[in-house]
CSV table of C-alpha atoms in Angstrom, one decimal:
chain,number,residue,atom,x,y,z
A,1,UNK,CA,-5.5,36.3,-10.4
A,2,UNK,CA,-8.3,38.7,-10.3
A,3,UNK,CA,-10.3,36.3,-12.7
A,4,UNK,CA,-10.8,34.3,-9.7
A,5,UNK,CA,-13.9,34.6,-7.0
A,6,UNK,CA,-13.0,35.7,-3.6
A,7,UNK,CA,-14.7,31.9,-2.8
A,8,UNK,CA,-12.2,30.4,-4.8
A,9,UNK,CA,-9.2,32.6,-3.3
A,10,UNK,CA,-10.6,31.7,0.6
A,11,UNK,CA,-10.7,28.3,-0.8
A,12,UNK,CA,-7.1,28.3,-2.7
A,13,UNK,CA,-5.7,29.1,0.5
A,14,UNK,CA,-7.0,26.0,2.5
A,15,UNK,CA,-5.2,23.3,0.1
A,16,UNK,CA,-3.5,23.8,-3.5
A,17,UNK,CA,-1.2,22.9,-6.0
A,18,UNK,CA,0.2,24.8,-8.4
A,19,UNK,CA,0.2,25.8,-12.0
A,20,UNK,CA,1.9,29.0,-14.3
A,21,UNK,CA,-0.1,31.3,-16.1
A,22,UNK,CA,0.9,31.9,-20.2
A,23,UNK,CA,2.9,35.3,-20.1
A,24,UNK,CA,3.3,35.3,-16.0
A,25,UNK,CA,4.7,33.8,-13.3
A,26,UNK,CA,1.7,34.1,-11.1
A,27,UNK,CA,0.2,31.0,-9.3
A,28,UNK,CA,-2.8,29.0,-9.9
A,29,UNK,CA,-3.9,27.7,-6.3
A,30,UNK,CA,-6.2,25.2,-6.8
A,31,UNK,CA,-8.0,22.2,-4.6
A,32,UNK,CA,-6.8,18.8,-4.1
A,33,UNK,CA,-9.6,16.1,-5.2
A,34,UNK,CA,-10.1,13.5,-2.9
A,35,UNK,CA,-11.6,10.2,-4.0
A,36,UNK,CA,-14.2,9.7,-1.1
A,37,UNK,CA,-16.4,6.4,0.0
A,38,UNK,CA,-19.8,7.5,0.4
A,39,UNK,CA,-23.7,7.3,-0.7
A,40,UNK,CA,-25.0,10.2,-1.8
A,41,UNK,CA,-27.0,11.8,-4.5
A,42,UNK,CA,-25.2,11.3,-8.2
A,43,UNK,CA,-22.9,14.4,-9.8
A,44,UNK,CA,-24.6,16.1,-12.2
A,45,UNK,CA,-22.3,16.4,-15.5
A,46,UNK,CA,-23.1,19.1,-18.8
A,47,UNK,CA,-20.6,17.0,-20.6
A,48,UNK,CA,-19.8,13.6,-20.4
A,49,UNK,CA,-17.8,10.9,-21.8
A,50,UNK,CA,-18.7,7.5,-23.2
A,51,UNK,CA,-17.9,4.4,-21.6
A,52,UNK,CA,-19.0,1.1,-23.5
A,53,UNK,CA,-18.2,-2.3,-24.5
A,54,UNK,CA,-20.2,-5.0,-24.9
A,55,UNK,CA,-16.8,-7.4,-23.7
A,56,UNK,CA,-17.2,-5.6,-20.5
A,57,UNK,CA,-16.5,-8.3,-17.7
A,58,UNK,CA,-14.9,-9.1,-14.7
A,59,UNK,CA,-12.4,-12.6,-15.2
A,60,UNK,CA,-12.9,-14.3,-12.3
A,61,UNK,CA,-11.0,-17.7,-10.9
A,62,UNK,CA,-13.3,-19.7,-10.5
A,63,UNK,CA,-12.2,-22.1,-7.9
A,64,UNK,CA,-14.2,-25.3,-7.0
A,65,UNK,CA,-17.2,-24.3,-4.5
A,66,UNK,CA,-19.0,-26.7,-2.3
A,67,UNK,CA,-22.9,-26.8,-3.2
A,68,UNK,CA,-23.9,-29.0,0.0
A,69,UNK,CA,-27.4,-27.2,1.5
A,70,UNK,CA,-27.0,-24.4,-1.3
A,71,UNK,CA,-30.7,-24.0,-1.3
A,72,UNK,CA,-32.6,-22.1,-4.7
A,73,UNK,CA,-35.9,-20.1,-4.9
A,74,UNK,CA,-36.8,-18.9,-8.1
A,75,UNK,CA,-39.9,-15.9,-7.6
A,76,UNK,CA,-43.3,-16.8,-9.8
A,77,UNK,CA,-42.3,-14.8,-13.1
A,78,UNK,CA,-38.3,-15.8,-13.1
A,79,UNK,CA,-37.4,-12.7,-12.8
A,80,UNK,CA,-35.4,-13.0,-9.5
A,81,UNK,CA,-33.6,-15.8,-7.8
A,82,UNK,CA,-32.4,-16.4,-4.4
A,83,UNK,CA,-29.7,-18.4,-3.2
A,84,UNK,CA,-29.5,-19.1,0.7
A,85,UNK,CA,-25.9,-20.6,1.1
A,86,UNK,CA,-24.9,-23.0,3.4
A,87,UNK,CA,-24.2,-20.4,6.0
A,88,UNK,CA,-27.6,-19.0,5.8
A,89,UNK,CA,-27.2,-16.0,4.4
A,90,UNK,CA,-29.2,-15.1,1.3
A,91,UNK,CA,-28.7,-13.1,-1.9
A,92,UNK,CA,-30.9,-12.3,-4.8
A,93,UNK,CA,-30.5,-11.9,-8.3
A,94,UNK,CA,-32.4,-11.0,-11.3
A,95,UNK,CA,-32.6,-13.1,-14.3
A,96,UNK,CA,-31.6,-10.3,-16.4
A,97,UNK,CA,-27.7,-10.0,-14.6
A,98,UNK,CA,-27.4,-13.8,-14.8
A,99,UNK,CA,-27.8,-13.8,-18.4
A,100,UNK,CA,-25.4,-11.0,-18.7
A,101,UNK,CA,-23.1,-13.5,-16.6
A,102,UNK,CA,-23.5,-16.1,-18.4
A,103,UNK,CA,-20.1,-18.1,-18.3
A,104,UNK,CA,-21.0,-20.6,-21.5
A,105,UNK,CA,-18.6,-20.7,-24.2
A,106,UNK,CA,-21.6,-18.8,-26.5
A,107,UNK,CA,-21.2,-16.1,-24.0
A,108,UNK,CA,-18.0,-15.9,-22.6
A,109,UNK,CA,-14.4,-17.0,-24.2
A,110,UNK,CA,-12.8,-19.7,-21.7
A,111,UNK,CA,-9.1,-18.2,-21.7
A,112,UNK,CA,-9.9,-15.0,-21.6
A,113,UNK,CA,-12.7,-14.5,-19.5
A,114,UNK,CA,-14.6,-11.6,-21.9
A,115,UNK,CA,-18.0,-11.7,-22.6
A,116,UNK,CA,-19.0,-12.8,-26.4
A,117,UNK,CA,-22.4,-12.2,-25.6
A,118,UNK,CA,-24.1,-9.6,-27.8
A,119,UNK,CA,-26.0,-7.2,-25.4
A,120,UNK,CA,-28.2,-5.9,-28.3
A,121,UNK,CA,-30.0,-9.1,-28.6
A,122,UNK,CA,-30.5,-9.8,-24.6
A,123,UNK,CA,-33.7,-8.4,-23.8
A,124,UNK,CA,-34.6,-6.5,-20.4
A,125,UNK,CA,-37.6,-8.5,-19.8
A,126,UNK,CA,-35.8,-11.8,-20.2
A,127,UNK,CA,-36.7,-14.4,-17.4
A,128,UNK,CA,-35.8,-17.6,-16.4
A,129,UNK,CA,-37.3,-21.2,-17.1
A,130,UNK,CA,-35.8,-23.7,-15.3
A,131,UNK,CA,-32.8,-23.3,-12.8
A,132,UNK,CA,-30.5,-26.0,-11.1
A,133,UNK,CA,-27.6,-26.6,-9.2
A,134,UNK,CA,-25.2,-29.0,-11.3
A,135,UNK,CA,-21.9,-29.7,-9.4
A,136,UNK,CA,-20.6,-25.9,-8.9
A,137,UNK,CA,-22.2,-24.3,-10.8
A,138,UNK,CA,-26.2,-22.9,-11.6
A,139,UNK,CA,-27.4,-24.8,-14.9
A,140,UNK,CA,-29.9,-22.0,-15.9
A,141,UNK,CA,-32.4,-22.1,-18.7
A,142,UNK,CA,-33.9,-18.1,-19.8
A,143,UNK,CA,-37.2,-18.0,-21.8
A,144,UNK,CA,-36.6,-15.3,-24.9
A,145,UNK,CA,-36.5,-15.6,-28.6
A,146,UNK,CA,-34.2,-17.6,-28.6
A,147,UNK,CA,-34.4,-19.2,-25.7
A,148,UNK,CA,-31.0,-19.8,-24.1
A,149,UNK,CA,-29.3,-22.6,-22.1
A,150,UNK,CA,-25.7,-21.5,-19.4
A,151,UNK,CA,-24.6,-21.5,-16.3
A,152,UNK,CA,-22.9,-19.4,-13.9
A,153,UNK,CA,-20.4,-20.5,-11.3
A,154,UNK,CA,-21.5,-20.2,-7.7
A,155,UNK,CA,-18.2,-19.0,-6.8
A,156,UNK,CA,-18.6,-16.3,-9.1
A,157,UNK,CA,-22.6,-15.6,-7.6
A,158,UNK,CA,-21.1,-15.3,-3.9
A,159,UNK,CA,-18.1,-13.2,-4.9
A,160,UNK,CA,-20.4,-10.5,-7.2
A,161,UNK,CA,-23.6,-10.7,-4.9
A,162,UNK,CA,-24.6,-7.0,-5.0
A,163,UNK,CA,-27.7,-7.2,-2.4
A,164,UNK,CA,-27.0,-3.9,-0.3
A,165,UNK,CA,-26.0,-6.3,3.2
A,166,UNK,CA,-23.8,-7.6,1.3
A,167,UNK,CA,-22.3,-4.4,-0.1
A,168,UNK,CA,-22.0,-3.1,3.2
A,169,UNK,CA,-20.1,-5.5,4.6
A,170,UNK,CA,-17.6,-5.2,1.6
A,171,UNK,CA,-17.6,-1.8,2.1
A,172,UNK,CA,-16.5,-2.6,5.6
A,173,UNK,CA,-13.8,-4.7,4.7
A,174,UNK,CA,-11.9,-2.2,2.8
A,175,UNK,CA,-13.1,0.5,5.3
A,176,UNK,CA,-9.3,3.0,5.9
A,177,UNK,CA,-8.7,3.1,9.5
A,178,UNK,CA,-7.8,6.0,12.0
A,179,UNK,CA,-5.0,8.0,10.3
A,180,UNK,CA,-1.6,6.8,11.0
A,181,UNK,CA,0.0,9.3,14.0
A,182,UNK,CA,3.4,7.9,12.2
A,183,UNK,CA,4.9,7.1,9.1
A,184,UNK,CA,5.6,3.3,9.5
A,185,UNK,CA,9.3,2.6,8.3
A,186,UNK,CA,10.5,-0.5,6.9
A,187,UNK,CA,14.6,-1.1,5.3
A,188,UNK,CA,15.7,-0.9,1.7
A,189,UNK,CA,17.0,-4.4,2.8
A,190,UNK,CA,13.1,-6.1,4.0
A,191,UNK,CA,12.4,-5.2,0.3
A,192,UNK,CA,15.4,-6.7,-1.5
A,193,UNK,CA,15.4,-9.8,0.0
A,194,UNK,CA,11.4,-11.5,0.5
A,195,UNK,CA,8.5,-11.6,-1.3
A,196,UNK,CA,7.2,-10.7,2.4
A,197,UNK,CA,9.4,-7.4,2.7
A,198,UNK,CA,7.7,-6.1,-0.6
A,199,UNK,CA,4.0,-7.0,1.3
A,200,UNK,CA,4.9,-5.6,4.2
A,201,UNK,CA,5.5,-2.5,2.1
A,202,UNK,CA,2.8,-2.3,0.0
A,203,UNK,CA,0.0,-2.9,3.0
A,204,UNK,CA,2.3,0.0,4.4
A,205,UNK,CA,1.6,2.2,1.6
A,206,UNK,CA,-2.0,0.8,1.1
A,207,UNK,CA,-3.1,0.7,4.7
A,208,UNK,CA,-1.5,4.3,6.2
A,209,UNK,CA,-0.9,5.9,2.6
A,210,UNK,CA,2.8,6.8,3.2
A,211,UNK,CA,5.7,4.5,3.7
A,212,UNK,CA,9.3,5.1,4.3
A,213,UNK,CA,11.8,3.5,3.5
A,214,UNK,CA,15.7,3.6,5.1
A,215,UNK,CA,19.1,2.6,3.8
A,216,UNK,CA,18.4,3.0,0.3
A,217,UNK,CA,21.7,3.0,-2.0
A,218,UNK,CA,22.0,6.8,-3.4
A,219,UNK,CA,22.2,5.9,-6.6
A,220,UNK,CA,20.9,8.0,-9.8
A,221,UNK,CA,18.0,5.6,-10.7
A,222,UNK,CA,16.9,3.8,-7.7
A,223,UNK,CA,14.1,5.9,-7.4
A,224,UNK,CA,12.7,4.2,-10.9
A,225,UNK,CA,14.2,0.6,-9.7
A,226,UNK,CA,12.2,1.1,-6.5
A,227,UNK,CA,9.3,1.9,-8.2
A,228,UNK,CA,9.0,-0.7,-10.7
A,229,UNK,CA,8.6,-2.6,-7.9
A,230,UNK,CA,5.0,-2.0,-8.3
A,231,UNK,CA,5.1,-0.8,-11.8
A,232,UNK,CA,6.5,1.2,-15.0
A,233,UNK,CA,7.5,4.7,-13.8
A,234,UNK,CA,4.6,7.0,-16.0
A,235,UNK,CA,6.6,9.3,-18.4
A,236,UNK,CA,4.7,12.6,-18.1
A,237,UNK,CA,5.5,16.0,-18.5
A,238,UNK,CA,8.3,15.7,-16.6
A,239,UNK,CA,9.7,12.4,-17.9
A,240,UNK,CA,10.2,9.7,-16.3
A,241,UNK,CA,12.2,10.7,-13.4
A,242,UNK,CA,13.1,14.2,-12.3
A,243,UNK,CA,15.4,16.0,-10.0
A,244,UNK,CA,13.6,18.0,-6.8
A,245,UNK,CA,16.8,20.9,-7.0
A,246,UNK,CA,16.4,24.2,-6.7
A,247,UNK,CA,17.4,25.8,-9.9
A,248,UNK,CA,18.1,30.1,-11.1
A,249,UNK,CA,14.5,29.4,-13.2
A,250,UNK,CA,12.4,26.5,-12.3
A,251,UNK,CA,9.5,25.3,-14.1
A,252,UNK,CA,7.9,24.3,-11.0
A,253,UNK,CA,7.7,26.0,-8.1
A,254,UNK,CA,8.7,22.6,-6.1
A,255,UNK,CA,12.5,23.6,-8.2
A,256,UNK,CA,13.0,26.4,-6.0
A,257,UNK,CA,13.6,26.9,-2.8
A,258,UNK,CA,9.9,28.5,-1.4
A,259,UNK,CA,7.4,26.6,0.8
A,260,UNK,CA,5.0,24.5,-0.6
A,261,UNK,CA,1.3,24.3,0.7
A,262,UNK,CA,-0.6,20.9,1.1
A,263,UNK,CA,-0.9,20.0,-2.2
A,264,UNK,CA,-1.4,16.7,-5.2
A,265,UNK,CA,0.7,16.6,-8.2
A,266,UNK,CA,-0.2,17.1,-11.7
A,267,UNK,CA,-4.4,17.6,-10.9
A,268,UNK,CA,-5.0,18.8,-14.4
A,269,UNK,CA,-4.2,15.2,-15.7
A,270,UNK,CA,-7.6,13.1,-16.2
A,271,UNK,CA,-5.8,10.6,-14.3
A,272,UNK,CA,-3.4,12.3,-11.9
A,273,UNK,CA,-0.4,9.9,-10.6
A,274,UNK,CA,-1.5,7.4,-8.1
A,275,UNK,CA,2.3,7.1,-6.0
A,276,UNK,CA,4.7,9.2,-6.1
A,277,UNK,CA,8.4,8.4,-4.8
A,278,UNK,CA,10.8,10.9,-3.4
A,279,UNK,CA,14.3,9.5,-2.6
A,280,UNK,CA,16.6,11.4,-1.1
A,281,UNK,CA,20.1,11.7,-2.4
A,282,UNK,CA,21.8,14.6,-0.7
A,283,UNK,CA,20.3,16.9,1.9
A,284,UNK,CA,23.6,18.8,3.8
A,285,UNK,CA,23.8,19.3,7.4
A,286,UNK,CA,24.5,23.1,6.5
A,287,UNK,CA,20.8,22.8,5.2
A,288,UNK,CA,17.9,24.1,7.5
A,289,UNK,CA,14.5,23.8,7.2
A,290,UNK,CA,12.8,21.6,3.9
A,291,UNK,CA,11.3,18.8,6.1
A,292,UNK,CA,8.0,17.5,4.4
A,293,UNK,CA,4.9,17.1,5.8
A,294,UNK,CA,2.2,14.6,5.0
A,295,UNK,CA,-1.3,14.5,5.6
A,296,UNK,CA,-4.5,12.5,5.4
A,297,UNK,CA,-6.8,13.8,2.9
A,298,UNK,CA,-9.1,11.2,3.1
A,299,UNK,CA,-9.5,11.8,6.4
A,300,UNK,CA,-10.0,15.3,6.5
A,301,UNK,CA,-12.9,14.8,3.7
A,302,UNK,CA,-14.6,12.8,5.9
A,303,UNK,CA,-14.7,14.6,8.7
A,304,UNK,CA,-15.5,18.0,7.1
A,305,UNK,CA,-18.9,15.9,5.6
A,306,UNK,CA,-19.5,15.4,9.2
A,307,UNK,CA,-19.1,18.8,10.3
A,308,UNK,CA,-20.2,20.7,6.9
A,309,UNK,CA,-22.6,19.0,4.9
A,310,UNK,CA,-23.4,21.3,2.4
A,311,UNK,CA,-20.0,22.5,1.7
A,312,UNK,CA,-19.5,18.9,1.1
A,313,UNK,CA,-22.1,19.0,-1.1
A,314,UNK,CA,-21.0,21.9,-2.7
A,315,UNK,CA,-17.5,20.5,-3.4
A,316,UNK,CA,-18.9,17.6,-4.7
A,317,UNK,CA,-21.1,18.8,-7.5
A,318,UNK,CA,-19.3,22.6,-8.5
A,319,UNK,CA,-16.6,21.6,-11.0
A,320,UNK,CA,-12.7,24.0,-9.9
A,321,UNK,CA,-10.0,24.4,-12.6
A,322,UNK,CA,-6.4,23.1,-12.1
A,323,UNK,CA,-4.1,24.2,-15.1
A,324,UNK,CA,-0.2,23.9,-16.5
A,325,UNK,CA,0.1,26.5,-19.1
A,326,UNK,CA,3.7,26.9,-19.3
A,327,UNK,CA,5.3,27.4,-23.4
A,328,UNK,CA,8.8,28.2,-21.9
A,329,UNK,CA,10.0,24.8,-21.3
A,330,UNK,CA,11.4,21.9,-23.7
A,331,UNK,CA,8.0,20.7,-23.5
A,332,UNK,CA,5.3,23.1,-24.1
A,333,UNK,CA,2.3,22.2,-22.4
A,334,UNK,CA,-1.3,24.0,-22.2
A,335,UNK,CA,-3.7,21.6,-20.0
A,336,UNK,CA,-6.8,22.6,-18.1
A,337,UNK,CA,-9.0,20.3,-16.4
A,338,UNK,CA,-12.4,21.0,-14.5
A,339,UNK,CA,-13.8,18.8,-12.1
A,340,UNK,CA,-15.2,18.7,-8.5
A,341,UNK,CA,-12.8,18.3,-5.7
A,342,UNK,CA,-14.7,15.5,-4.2
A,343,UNK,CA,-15.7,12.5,-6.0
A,344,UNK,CA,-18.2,9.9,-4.4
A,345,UNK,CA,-18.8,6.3,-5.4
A,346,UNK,CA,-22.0,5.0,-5.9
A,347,UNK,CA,-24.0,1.4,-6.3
A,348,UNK,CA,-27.6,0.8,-5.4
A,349,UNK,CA,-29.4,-2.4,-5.9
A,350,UNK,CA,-33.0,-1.0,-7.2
A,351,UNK,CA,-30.9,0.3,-10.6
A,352,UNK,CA,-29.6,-2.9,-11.9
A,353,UNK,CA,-33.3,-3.5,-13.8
A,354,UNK,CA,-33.4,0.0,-15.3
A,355,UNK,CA,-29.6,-0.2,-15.7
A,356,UNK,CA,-30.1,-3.1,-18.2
A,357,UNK,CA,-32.8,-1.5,-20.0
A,358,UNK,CA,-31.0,1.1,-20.8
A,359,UNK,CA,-28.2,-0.4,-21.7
A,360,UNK,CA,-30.2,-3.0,-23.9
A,361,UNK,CA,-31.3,0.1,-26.2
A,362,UNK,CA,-27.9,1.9,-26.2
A,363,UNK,CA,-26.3,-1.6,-27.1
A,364,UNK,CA,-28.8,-1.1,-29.9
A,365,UNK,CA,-28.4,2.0,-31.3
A,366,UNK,CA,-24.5,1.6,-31.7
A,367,UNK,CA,-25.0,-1.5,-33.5
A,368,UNK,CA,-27.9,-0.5,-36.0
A,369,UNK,CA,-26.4,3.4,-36.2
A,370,UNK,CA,-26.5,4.4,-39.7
A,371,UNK,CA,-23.2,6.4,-39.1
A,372,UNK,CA,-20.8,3.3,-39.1
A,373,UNK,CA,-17.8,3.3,-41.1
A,374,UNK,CA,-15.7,0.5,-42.9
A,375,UNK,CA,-11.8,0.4,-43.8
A,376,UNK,CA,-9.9,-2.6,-45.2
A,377,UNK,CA,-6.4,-2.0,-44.0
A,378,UNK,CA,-3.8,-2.7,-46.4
A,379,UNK,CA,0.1,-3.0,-45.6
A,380,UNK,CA,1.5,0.6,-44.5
A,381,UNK,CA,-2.0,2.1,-43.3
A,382,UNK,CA,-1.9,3.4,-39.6
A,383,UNK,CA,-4.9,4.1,-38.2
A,384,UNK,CA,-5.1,6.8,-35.3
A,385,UNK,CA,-8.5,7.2,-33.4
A,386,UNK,CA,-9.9,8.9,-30.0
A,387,UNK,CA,-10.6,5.7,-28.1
A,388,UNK,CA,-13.1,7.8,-25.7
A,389,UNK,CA,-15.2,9.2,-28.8
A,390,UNK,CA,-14.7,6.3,-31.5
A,391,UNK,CA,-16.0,2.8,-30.6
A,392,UNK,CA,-13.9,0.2,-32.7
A,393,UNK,CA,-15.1,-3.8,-33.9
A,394,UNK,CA,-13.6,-6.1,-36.0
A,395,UNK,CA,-15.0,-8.4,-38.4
A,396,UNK,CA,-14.6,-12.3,-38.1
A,397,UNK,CA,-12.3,-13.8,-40.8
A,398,UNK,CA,-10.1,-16.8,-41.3
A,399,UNK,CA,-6.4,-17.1,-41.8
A,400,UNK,CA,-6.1,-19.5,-44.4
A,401,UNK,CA,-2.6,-20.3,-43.8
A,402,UNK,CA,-1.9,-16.2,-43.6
A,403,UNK,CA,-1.0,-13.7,-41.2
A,404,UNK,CA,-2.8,-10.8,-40.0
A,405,UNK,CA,-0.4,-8.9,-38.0
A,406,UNK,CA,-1.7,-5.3,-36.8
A,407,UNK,CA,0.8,-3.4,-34.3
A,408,UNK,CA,-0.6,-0.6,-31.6
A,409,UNK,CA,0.0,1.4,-28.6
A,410,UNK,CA,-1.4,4.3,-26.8
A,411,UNK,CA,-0.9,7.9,-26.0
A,412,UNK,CA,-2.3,9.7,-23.0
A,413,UNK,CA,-5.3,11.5,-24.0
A,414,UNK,CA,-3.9,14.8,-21.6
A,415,UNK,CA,-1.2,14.4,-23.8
A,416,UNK,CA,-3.0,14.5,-27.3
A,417,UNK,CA,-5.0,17.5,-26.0
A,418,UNK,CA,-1.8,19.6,-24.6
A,419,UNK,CA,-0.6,19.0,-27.9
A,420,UNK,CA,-3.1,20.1,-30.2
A,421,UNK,CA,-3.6,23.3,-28.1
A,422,UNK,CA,0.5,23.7,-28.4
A,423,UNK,CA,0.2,23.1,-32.1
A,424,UNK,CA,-2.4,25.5,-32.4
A,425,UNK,CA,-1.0,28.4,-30.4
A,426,UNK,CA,2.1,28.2,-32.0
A,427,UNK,CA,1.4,27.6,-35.8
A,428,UNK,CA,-2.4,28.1,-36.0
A,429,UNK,CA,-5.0,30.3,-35.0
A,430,UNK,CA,-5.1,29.6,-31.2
A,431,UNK,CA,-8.3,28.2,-31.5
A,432,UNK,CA,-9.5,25.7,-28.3
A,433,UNK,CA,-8.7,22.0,-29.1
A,434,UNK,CA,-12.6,20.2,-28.9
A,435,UNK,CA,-13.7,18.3,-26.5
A,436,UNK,CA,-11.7,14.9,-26.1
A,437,UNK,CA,-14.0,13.1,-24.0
A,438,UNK,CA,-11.6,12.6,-20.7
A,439,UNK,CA,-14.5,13.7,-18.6
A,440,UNK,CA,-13.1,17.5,-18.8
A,441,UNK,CA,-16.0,20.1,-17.5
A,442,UNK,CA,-15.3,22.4,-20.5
């Protein structure tokens, strides 16, 4: 490990999970990332990925809203409007996020909820003309070329309002509280038999970040039955279930029988787990030690921005590496990932304007780029693309009484990278796999 700074060793040391070198048995020590609520300046990225469609919505259910002393003020160039509901609270808008709202069937498709609207041809400077309240919804009218009649559901105005009041007190209501001093416990039992048992559990796991739960049947798979609960146990590199068992030559350290520091799983994934499940199936009373600890992460992060500001800073702009290199196993893997350890969200209302501009002329040049390819598929073609690097479209057709029957899937883009850097290593050159566009810092 003498590649590594002495920052990153003193760092290492505070939280880490672990990794194997190519050619050693050494360990990696590297930061847990915490996802972290808070304004602050933006991280500044070398590389980046791509993230665009022009379908790009949130499908709402719209449910019936009362308009009664909804009042309407519209500013002198139509550029903003503010709605003062009946409560008396206000929110403003600009013409240009209305139109990019716009729930008409020219702009958005009435079963599925996605935008139709083509953001190439919506103009930054668009305004609005006439505005009214008809029933539950705005009846809006934009000047442009051309001009454009919709509306927008007021439901759908109060739920999306993005004025910064308004933010904050969203914020608020998702706001963690203290951390819990126990794991709250519910029984295997509670979860079988109401839908109220698997609430309870989930506003367990959602509100303290742990759950346990007792009496559980020892069976081989009821690990994977618990969790499909919630949803589809991932199959990663170590399928879809594994066995926590101390083995002669494990291919994780948490297959032996050493101490594990505070740690997350599988950090050199783009998109690391979100639960993990650990069920117990044997622990003897001849057994000592092995209890597992917990902790609040979230918690911590906070509190260190409090009492170090610039470390927090620091931790949130300097990208750390998390690795698995490891060739001697069934599945060979080589994945590296850099990114800070601390990730902050962001929103601010005085962007949305420059926001649409830009997007306007990005929206633009993708749809006038001279570098667009066509292929007719014919019966037996199979297509394979990067869906972070290659934007895909379709044209209209009809079916004239025919069928058009394409069949697809996905593969994790960790995955596909691992595997070309496998590939290569073993029957090529060893030469780096390119950038994938997963957000990776090299």
């Amino acid at each position: 490990m003498a590649w590594r700074s002495a920052a990153q060793r003193r760092i290492s040391a505070f939280v880490g999970c672990t990794a194997k070198h190519r050619g050693s048995n050494c360990k990696l020590s590297a930061l847990c990332r915490p996802r972290v609520l808070s304004q602050s300046e933006p991280m500044f990225q070398h590389n980046y990925a791509v993230r665009y469609s022009s379908t790009a919505a949130p499908t709402t259910k719209n449910s019936t809203y009362d308009a009664s002393k909804v009042l309407l003020a519209l500013d002198s160039v139509g550029k903003t409007l503010t709605v003062t509901w009946k409560d008396g609270s206000k929110s403003r808008f600009h013409s240009i996020w209305l139109r990019h709202s716009c729930h008409c069937g020219h702009c958005m498709q009435e079963h599925s909820g996605q935008k139709l609207i083509d953001p190439a041809t919506v103009s930054h400077h668009v305004s609005i003309e006439k505005v009214c309240i008809d029933g539950d919804h705005l009846e809006i009218q934009w000047k442009g070329s051309p001009p454009h009649v919709g509306h927008v559901p007021l439901s759908f105005l109060q739920t999306n309002c993005y004025e910064s009041d308004y933010l904050s007190i969203k914020r608020e209501s998702v706001k963690l509280g203290p951390p819990a001093q126990a794991i709250p416990q519910l029984y295997y039992s509670d979860l079988i038999k109401t839908s109220d048992g698997v609430l309870r559990w989930l506003r367990q796991i959602n509100e303290a970040g742990v759950s346990l739960m007792k009496d559980v049947p020892t069976e081989d798979n009821m690990v994977q039955k618990i969790a499909e609960h919630i949803g589809p146990a991932e199959d990663l590199i170590y399928g879809e279930t594994w066995d926590v068992i101390s083995t002669p030559k494990p291919i994780n350290v948490a297959y032996s029988t050493v101490g594990l520091d505070f740690h997350m799983d599988l950090i050199y994934y783009e998109s690391p787990p979100g639960l993990q499940f650990l069920h117990c199936l044997r622990f003897d009373e001849c057994v000592e030690g092995g209890e597992s600890h917990f902790l609040d992460v979230f918690h911590v992060a906070e509190a260190f921005r409090k009492s170090h500001p610039n470390k927090f800073h620091t931790l949130s702009q300097i990208p750390a590496t998390f690795q698995k290199i490891h060739y001697a196993r069934d599945f060979p893997v080589e994945m590296k990932y850099q990114r800070p350890h601390i990730v902050l969200n962001q929103y601010q209302e005085h962007e949305v304007e420059p926001y649409y501009e830009a997007y306007q002329e990005f929206a633009k040049a993708i749809k006038y780029s001279p570098d667009i390819v066509e292929c007719q598929l014919k019966p037996g073609d199979l297509v394979t693309f990067n869906n972070r690097r290659i934007l895909h479209a379709r044209k209209s057709f009809d079916l004239n009484g025919g069928v058009r029957h394409l069949k697809g899937c996905y593969v994790n883009i960790d995955h596909f990278k691992s595997q070309v850097q496998v590939f290569s290593s073993l029957h090529g050159t060893g030469q780096p796999a390119k950038r994938v566009g997963n957000q990776d810092w090299f």
